[in-house]
Phi, psi and omega in degrees: 000144181289154178295145179291152178282184179285150172271165191298328180295338180278350177271085183271135180308134180090345179294138181242157180218147168256141185241034175080182182226165179198141175276134173266119185256165174296328175299321176300315181298315181293321177295318179296320178299319180294316182289317186276336186084000179275095184253034178306130181298340176302329182269334193242336188249107184300318181297315178299312185297329178299331181273005180261174178300336182277334178076358178196173181297147180234139176290153175301137177302319182291336173297320175301318177297317179297319177297319178300317179293326176294318177297320177298315180297316179298326179295329173078018183301327184243014183299118178079359182238344181283130177266317183204149172256114192266338182178176186204136167235127187220130179251137176261104190266318183216164182291147175250112182265141173304142183094359181272133173274120182244154176227168180238125174251137183233148175219136175286113183274320179200166177203152175206150178284169176235185179293342177262120186296341180266009182225157176200173177255132181237133174252120178256137167266141182223144176226129171271123188233155169238100188065237180265356182272126177277125178260322182213000000 
């Protein structure tokens, strides 16, 4: 069994975490297109994509978000301790190209207690990065 995640008291404002890396492949893009139904040629057709501002195929933005949630899950910060995921705000800053190794950086932005002393609400900031470049 996997190790338990952090309890809410351990999420101190300003604390940062790295959540590993993963390469986003063209196979990932094609699988995501099949699952989502988003078959935009920008993601799938190399000839089409060459004629765009990007000059090559680009992964779906939401695929980047999905990869970020997978990296967070693999990191295990909330494994066995998360009660609910309440919301999300996500910005798409730069293109995610197939073949890019991405990582997830996290920071505890805020936290507050609830009426139950063993629980609290934690707001995490997250960035999907390729090296030092923020993509999402």
